[in-house]
Coordinates of C-alpha atoms in Angstrom, one line a residue:
Chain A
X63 CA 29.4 -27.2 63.5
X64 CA 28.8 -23.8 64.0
X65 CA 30.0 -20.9 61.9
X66 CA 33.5 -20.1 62.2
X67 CA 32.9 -16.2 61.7
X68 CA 29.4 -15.6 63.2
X69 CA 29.6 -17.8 65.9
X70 CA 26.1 -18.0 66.3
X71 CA 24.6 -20.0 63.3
X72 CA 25.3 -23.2 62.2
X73 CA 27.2 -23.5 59.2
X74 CA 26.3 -25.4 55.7
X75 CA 29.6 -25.8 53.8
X76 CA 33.1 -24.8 53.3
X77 CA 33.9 -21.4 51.2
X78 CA 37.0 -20.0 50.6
X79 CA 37.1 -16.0 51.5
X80 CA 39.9 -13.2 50.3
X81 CA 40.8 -11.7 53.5
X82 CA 44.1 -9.4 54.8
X83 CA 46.2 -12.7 54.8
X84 CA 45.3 -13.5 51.8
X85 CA 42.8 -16.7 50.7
X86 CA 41.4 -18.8 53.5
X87 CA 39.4 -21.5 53.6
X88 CA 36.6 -21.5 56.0
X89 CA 33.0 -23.1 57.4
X90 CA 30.5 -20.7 57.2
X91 CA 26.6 -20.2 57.3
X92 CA 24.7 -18.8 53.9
X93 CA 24.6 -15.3 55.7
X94 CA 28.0 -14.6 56.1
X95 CA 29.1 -16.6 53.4
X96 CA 26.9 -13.9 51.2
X97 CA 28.4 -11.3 53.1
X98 CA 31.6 -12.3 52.3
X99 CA 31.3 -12.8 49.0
X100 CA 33.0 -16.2 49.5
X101 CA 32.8 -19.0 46.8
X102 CA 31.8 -22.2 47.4
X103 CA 34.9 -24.5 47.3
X104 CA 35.4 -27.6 44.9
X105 CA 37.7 -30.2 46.1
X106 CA 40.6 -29.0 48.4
X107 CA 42.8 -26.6 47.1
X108 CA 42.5 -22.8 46.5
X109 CA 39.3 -21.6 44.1
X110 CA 40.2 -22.1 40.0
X111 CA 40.4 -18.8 37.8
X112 CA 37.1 -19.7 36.3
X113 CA 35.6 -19.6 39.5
X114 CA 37.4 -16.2 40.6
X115 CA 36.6 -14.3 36.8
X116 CA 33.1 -12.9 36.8
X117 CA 30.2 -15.8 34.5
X118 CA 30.9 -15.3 31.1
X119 CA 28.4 -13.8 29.0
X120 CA 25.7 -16.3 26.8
X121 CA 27.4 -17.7 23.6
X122 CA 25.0 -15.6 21.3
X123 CA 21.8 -17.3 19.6
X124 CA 22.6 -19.1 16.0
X125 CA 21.3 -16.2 13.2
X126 CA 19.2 -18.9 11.5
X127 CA 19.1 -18.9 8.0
X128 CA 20.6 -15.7 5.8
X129 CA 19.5 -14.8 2.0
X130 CA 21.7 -13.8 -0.1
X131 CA 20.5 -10.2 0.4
X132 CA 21.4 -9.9 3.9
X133 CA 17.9 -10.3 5.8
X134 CA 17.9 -12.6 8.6
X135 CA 15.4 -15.4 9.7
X136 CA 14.6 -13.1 12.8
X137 CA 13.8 -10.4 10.7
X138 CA 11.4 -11.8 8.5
X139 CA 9.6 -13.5 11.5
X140 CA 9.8 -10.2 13.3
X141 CA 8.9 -8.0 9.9
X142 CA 7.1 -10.1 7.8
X143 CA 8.2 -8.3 4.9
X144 CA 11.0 -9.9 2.4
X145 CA 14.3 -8.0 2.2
X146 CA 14.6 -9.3 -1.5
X147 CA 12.5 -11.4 -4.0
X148 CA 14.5 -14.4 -3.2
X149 CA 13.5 -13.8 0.1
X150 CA 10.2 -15.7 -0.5
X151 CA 12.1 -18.6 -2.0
X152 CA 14.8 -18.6 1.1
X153 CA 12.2 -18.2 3.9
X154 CA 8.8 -20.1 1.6
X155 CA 7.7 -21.6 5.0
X156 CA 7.8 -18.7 6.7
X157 CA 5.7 -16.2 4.4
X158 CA 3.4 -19.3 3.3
X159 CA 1.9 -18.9 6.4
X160 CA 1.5 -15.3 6.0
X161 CA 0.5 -15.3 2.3
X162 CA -2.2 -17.8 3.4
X163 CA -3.3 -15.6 5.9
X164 CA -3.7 -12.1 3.9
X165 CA -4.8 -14.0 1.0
X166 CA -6.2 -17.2 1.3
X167 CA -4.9 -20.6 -0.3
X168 CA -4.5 -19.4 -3.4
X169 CA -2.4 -19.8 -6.5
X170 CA -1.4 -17.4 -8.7
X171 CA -4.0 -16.7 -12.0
X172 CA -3.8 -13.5 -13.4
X173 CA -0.9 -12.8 -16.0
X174 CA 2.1 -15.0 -16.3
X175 CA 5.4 -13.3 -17.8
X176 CA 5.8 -14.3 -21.2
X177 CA 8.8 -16.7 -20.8
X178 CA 7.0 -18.7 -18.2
X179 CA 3.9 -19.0 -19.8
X180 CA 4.3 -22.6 -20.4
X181 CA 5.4 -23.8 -17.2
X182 CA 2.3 -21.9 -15.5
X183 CA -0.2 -23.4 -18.2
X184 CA 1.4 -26.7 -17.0
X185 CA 0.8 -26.1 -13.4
X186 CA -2.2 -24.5 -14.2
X187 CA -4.1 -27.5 -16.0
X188 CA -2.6 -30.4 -13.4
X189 CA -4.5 -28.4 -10.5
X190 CA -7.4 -28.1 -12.9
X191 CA -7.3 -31.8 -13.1
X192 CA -6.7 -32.6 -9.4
X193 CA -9.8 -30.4 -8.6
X194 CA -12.1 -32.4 -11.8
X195 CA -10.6 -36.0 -9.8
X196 CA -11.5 -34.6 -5.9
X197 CA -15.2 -33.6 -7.4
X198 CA -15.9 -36.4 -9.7
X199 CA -16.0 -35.1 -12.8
X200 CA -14.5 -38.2 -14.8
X201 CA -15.2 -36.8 -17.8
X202 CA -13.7 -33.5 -18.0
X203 CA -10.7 -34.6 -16.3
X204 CA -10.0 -36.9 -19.0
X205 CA -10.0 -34.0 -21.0
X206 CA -7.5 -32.1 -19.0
X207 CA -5.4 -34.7 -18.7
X208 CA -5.1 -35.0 -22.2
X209 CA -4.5 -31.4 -22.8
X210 CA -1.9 -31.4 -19.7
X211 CA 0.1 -34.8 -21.6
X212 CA 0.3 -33.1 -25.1
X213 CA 1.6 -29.8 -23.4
X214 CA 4.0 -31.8 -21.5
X215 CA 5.3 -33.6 -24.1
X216 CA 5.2 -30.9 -26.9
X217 CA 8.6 -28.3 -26.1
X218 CA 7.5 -24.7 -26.6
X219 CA 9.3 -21.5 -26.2
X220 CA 9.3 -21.0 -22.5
X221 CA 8.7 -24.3 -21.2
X222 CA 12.6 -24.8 -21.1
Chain B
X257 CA -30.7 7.2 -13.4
X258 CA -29.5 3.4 -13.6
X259 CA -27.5 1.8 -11.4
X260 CA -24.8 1.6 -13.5
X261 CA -24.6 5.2 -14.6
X262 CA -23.8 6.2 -11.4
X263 CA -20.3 6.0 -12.2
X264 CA -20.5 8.5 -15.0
X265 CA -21.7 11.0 -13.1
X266 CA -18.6 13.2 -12.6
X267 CA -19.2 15.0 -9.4
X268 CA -20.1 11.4 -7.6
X269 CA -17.6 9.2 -9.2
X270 CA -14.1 11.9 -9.1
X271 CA -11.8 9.3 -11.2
X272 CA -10.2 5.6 -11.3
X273 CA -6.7 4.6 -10.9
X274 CA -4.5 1.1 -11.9
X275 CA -1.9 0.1 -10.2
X276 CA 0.4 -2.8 -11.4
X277 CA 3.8 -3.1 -8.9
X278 CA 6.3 -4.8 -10.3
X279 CA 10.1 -5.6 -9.3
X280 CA 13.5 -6.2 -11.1
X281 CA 14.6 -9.6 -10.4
X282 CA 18.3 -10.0 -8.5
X283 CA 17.8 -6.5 -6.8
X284 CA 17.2 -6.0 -3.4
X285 CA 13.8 -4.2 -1.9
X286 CA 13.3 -1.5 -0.1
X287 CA 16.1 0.4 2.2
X288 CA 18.7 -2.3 1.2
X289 CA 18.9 -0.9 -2.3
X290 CA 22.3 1.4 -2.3
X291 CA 22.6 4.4 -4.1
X292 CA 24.1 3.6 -6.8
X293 CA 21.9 0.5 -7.8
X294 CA 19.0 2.9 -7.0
X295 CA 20.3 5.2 -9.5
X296 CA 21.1 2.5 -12.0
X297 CA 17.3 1.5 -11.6
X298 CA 15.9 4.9 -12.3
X299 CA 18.0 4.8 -16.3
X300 CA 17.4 0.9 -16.5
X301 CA 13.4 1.8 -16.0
X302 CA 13.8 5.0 -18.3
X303 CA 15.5 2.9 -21.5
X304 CA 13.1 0.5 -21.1
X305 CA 10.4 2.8 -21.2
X306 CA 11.6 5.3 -23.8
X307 CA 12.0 1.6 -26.0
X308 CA 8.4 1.1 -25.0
X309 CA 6.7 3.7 -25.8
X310 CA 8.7 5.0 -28.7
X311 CA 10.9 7.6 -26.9
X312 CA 7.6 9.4 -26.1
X313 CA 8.3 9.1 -22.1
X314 CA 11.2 10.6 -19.7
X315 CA 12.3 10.6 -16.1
X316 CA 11.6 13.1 -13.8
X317 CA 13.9 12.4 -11.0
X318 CA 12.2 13.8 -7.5
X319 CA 15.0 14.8 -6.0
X320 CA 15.2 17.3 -8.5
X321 CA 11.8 18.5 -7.2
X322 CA 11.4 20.7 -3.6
X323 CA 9.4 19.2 -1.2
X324 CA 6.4 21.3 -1.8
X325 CA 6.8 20.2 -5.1
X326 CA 6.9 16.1 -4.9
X327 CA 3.5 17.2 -2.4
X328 CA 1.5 19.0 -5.5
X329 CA 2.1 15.1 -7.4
X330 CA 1.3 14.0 -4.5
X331 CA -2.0 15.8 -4.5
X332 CA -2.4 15.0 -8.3
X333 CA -2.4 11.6 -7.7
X334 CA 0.3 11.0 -9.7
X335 CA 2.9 9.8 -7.1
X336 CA 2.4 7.9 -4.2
X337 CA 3.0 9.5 -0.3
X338 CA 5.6 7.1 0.2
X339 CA 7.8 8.7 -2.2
X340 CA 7.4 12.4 -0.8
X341 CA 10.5 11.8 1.5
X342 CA 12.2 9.2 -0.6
X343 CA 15.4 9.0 -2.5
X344 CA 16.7 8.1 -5.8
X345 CA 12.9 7.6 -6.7
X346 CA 11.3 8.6 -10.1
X347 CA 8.2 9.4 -12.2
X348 CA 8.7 8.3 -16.1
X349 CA 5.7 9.6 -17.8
X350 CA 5.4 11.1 -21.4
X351 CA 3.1 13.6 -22.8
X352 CA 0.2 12.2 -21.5
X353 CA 0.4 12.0 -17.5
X354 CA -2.2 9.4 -17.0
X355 CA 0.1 6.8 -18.1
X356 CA 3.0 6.8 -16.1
X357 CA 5.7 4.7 -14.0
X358 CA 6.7 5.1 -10.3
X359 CA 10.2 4.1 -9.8
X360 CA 11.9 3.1 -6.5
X361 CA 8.4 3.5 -4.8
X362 CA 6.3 0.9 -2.9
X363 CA 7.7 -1.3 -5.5
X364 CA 10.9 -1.0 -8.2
X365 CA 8.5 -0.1 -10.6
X366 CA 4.8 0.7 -10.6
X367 CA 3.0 1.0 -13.7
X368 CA -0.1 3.9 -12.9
X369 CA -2.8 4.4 -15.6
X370 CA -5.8 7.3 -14.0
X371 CA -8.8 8.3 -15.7
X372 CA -12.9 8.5 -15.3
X373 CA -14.2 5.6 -12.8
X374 CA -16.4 4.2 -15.5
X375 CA -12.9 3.3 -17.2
X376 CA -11.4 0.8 -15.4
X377 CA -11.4 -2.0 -17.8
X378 CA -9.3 0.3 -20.5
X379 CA -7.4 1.6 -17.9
X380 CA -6.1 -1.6 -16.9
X381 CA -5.8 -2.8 -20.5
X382 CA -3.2 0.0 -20.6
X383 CA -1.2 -0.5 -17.7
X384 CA -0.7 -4.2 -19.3
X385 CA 0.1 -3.0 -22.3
X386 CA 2.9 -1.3 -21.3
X387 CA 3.5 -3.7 -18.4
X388 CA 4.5 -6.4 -21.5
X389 CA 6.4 -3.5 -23.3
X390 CA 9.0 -3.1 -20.5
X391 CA 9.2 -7.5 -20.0
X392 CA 11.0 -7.1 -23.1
X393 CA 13.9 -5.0 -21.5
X394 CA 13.4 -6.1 -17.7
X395 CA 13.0 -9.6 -15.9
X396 CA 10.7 -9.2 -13.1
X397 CA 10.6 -11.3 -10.2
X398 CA 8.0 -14.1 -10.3
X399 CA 7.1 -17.3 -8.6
X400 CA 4.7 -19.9 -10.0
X401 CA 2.8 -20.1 -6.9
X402 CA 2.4 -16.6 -6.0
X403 CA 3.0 -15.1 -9.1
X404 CA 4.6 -11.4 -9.1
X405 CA 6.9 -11.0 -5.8
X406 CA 6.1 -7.5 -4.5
X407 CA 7.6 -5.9 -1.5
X408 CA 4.8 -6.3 0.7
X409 CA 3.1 -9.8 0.4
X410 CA -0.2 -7.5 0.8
X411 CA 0.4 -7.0 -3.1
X412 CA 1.6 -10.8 -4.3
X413 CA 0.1 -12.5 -7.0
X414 CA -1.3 -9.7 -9.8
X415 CA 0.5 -6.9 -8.3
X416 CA -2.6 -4.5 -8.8
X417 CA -4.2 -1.8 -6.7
X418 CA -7.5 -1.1 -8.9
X419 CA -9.5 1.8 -7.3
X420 CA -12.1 4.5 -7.7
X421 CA -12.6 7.4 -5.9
X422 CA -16.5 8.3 -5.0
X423 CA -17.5 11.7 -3.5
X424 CA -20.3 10.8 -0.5
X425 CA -21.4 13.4 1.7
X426 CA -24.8 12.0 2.3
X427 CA -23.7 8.7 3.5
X428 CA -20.8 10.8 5.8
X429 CA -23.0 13.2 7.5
X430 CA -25.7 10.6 8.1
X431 CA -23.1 8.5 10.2
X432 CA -23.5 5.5 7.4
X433 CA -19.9 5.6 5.9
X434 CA -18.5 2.9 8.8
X435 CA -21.2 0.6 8.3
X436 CA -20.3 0.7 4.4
X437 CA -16.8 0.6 4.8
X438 CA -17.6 -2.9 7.2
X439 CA -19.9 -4.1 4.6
X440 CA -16.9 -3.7 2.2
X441 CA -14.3 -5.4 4.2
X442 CA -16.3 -8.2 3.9
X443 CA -16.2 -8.5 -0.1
X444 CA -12.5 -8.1 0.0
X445 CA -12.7 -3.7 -0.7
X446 CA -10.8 -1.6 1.4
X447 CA -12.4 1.9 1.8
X448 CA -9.7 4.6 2.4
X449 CA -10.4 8.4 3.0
X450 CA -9.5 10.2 0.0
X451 CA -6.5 12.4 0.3
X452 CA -7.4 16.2 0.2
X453 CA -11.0 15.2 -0.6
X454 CA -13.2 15.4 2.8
X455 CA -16.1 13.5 2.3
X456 CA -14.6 11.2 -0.2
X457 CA -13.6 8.2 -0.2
X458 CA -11.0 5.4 -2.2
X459 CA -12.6 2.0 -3.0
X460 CA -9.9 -0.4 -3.9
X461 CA -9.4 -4.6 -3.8
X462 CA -8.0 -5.7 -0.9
X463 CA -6.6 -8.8 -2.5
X464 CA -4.4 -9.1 -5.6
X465 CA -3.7 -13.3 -5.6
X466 CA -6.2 -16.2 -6.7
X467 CA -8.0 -13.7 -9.0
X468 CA -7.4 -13.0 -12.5
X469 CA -6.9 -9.2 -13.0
X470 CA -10.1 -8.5 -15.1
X471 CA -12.0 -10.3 -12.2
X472 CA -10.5 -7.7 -9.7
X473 CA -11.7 -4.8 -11.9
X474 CA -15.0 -6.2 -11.7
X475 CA -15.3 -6.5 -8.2
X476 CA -14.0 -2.6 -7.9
X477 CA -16.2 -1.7 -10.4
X478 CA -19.3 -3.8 -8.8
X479 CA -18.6 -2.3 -5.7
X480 CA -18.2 1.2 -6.6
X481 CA -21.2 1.0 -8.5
X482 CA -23.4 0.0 -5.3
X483 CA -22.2 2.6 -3.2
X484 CA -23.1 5.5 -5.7
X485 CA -26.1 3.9 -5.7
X486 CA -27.0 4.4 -2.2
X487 CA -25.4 7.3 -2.0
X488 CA -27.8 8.8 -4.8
X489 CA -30.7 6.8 -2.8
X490 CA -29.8 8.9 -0.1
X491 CA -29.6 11.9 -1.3
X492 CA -32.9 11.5 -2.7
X493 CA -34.5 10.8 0.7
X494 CA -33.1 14.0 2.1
X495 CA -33.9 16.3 -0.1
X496 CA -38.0 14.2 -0.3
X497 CA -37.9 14.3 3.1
X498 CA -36.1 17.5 4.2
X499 CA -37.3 20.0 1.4
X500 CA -34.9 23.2 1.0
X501 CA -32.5 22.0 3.7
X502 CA -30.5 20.5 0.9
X503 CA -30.5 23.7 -1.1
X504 CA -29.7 26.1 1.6
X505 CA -26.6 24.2 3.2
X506 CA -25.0 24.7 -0.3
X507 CA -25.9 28.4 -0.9
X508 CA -24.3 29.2 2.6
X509 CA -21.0 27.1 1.7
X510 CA -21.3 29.6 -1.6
X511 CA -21.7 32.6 0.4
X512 CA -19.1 31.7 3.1
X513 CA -16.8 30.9 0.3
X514 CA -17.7 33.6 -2.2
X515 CA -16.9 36.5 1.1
X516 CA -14.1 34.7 3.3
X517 CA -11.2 36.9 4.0
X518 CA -8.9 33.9 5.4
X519 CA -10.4 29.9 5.3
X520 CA -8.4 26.9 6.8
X521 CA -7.6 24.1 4.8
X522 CA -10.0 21.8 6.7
X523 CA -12.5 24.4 5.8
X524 CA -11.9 24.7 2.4
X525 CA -11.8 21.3 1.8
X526 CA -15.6 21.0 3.1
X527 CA -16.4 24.2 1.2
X528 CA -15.5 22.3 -2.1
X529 CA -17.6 19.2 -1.0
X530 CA -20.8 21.2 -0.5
X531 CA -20.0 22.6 -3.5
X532 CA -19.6 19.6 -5.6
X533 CA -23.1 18.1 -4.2
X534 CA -24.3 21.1 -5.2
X535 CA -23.7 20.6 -8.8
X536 CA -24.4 17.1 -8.8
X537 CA -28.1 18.3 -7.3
X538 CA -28.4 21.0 -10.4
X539 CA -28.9 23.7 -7.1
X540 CA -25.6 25.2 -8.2
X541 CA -25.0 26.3 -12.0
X542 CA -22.2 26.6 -13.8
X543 CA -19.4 24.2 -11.8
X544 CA -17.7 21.7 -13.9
X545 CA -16.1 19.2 -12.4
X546 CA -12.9 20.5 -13.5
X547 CA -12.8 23.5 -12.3
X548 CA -13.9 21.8 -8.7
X549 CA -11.2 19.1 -8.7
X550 CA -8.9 22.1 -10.1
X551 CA -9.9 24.2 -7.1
X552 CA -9.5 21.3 -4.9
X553 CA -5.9 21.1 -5.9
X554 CA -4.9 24.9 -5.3
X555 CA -6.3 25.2 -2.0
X556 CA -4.0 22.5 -1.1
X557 CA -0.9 24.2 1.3
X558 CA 2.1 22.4 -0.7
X559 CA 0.7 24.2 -3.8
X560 CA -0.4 27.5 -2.5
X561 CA 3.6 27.7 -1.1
X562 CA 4.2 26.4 -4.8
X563 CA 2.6 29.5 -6.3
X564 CA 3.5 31.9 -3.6
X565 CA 7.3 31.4 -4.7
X566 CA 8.4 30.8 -0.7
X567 CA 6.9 29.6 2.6
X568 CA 4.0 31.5 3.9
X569 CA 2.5 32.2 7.5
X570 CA -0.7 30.3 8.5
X571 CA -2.6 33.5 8.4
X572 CA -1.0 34.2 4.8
X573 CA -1.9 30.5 4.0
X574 CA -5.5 31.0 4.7
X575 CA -5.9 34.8 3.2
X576 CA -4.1 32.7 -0.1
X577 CA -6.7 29.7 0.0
X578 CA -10.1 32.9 0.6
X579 CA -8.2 34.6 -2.9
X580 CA -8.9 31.5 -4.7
X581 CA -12.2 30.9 -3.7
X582 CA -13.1 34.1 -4.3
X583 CA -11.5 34.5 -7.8
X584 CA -13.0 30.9 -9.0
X585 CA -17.0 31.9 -7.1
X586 CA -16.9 35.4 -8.5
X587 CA -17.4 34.5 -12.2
X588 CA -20.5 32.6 -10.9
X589 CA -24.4 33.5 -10.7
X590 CA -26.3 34.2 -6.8
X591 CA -29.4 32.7 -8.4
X592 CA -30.4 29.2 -9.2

């Protein structure tokens, strides 16, 4: 059927149009339905509100995860700098990454402050003794793990 | 001379600096601490120090300073350029300025200890010292894993900037200074250019976790050592194979320097370098080291403005920076 306001193409679907006597419902081709400005009709009756009001704008993307200081997870991706110590605690898979990176797989074996010096002794002999296991020295990892049970089992300032 | 005295020699090896940054746990970093925490910070950090070190050190708040002020620390070395602009920041030092304490700079605090290069290992010994003073007032932030949380994860672990400062003209001129500073990127040494210093160079560690702080120093020290080494070597093969070039370069740069009417600060700056290799060579007599670093630090614009009392012109900046030359060259002898 051809197009009722051309004449000339055929048409490809019925649109309702705004026109002096008010809405209409006609059979048009794409070019005059574009010229027009005519929407594409659902159903039978007149077009809804929601398909008269302009799209609505894109709910806005989820913030991620927040520390308590404020700094986003966009921001440290985007940054890579921590808005607060617990920053590195909040976002640890983010700036491991990025830590590994700058600084190699590396742990932490210069001075400890004095109220965690037991805890880091602690952590400090179990990797010694996973690394005397993964090279096969029997011996002094019998030793460490010695060491690392009396520590463990002996409370000292610092270890609570 | 040995290897390792290279780093005694004053006019090759300028000085040494320690670095420990350090932050206050449950504050903020950076631009999101307000004011008023800011300011809280700055008396926290001065208690604490004045209960470290016996009362013997005070704040000096920099925004009590004018700008061409906080630039002459800056050209001290005794605050970092970050903190030229910078608010509700402060120095804590007491009678003797080479032990100090940045607040609210690259880090809450930084503990700074400066001195000759060949004292690294006592320098650092100091900045620890006082580092476990202040834990006794102030928690700082800490993680098992990475150890001391800085504000740039550049710094995590020890939280220390170890560096020496090495004057090398020889190994700038002959076009070898990017090869070095390659050769050091590869050990883990970052090679800066030394502010107001042409021709010199910072050597400092590039990383600060995995490594125990002593081990750092070594690897500064090592390092530094090497390049005065070469850069002796190749002073020695210029002047071998080059004889009196060496020797006449440096009396110009006297001459020039000793006459000038007006001298740029670019100029100036290479005036003092010739100068320095001069005395290092024995060509030139009577330079300490001193009175070169001093010399070094007046013909710097922030503290000829300083002593002037106001701004000045850039033709009065340069007729200011000729008087000093020629008041400091005047006292000295024309003949080797």
């Amino acid at each position: 059927m051809l197009c009722q306001k051309c004449g000339k193409n055929q048409g490809e679907g019925t649109f309702r149009c705004f026109s002096e006597n008010g809405w209409v419902t006609m059979w048009l081709c794409p070019d005059c339905a574009r010229e027009e400005e005519a929407i594409p009709c659902k159903g039978n009756g007149a077009p809804s509100l929601a398909d008269l009001l302009p799209p609505a704008p894109e709910a806005a993307p989820s913030p991620g995860r927040v520390c308590r200081c404020g700094a986003r997870e966009e921001e440290i991706r985007r940054t890579g700098k921590p808005g607060c110590a617990h920053c590195y605690e909040t976002f640890r898979d983010l700036f491991a990454p990025l830590i590994s990176k700058m600084q190699g797989d590396h742990f932490h074996q210069g001075q400890v402050p004095r109220s965690q010096e037991g805890q880091q002794n602690i952590l400090r002999l179990r990797r010694q003794l996973q690394q005397a296991v993964k090279q096969e020295e029997y011996e002094k990892a019998a030793l460490l793990r010695d060491a690392l049970h009396q520590m463990e089992s002996t409370p000292k300032e610092g270890n609570i | 001379m040995t290897q390792n005295a290279w780093l005694s020699d004053p006019y090759l090896a300028l000085g040494a600096q320690v670095r420990l940054g350090r932050n206050v746990d449950g504050l903020p970093f950076g631009a999101r601490l307000q004011k008023a925490e800011a300011l809280r910070l700055l008396h926290r950090a001065e208690d604490a120090a004045k209960r470290a070190s016996g009362a013997q050190m005070a704040l000096v708040p920099l925004q009590d300073l004018s700008p061409d002020c906080r630039q002459g620390l800056v050209v001290q070395g005794l605050i970092s350029r970050d903190m030229e602009e910078k608010d509700h920041c402060g120095l804590i030092w007491g009678q003797d300025k080479s032990l100090g304490i940045l607040v609210n700079g690259e880090d809450h605090l930084t503990i700074q200890a400066q001195g000759k290069a060949p004292d690294l290992e006592r320098l650092l010994k100091e900045a620890m010292s006082l580092e476990t003073l202040l834990e006794e007032s102030l928690d700082f932030s800490y993680d098992p894993q990475w150890g001391f949380l800085t504000q740039d994860p550049q710094r995590i672990g020890t939280g220390l900037q170890a560096s020496v400062v090495l004057h090398l003209p020889l190994l700038t001129r002959t076009g070898q200074i990017r090869n070095v500073a390659a050769a050091l990127r590869q050990v883990g040494i970052k090679m800066e250019n030394a502010y107001g210093r042409r021709e010199s160079y910072r050597l400092l560690n590039q990383m600060t976790l995995g490594m125990e702080e002593e081990e750092i120093i070594h690897k500064v020290n090592e390092s530094a050592q090497e390049i005065a080494s070469r850069e002796m070597a190749w002073r020695q093969a210029f002047r071998r194979q080059h004889p009196g070039v060496m020797e006449d370069r440096v009396w110009r740069a006297m001459g020039i320097a000793r006459c000038a009417r007006r001298m740029d600060w670019e100029e100036g700056q290479l005036a003092v370098s010739q100068l320095r290799l001069g005395a290092s060579q024995d060509i030139l007599p009577g330079f300490s080291p001193r009175e070169l670093m001093g010399l070094e630090e007046e013909i710097h614009p922030a503290l000829l403005t300083l002593r002037a009392g106001r701004s000045l012109s850039p033709q009065e900046e340069e007729e200011a920076r000729a008087r000093c030359f020629r008041r400091v060259l005047s006292q000295k002898p024309l003949e080797d």
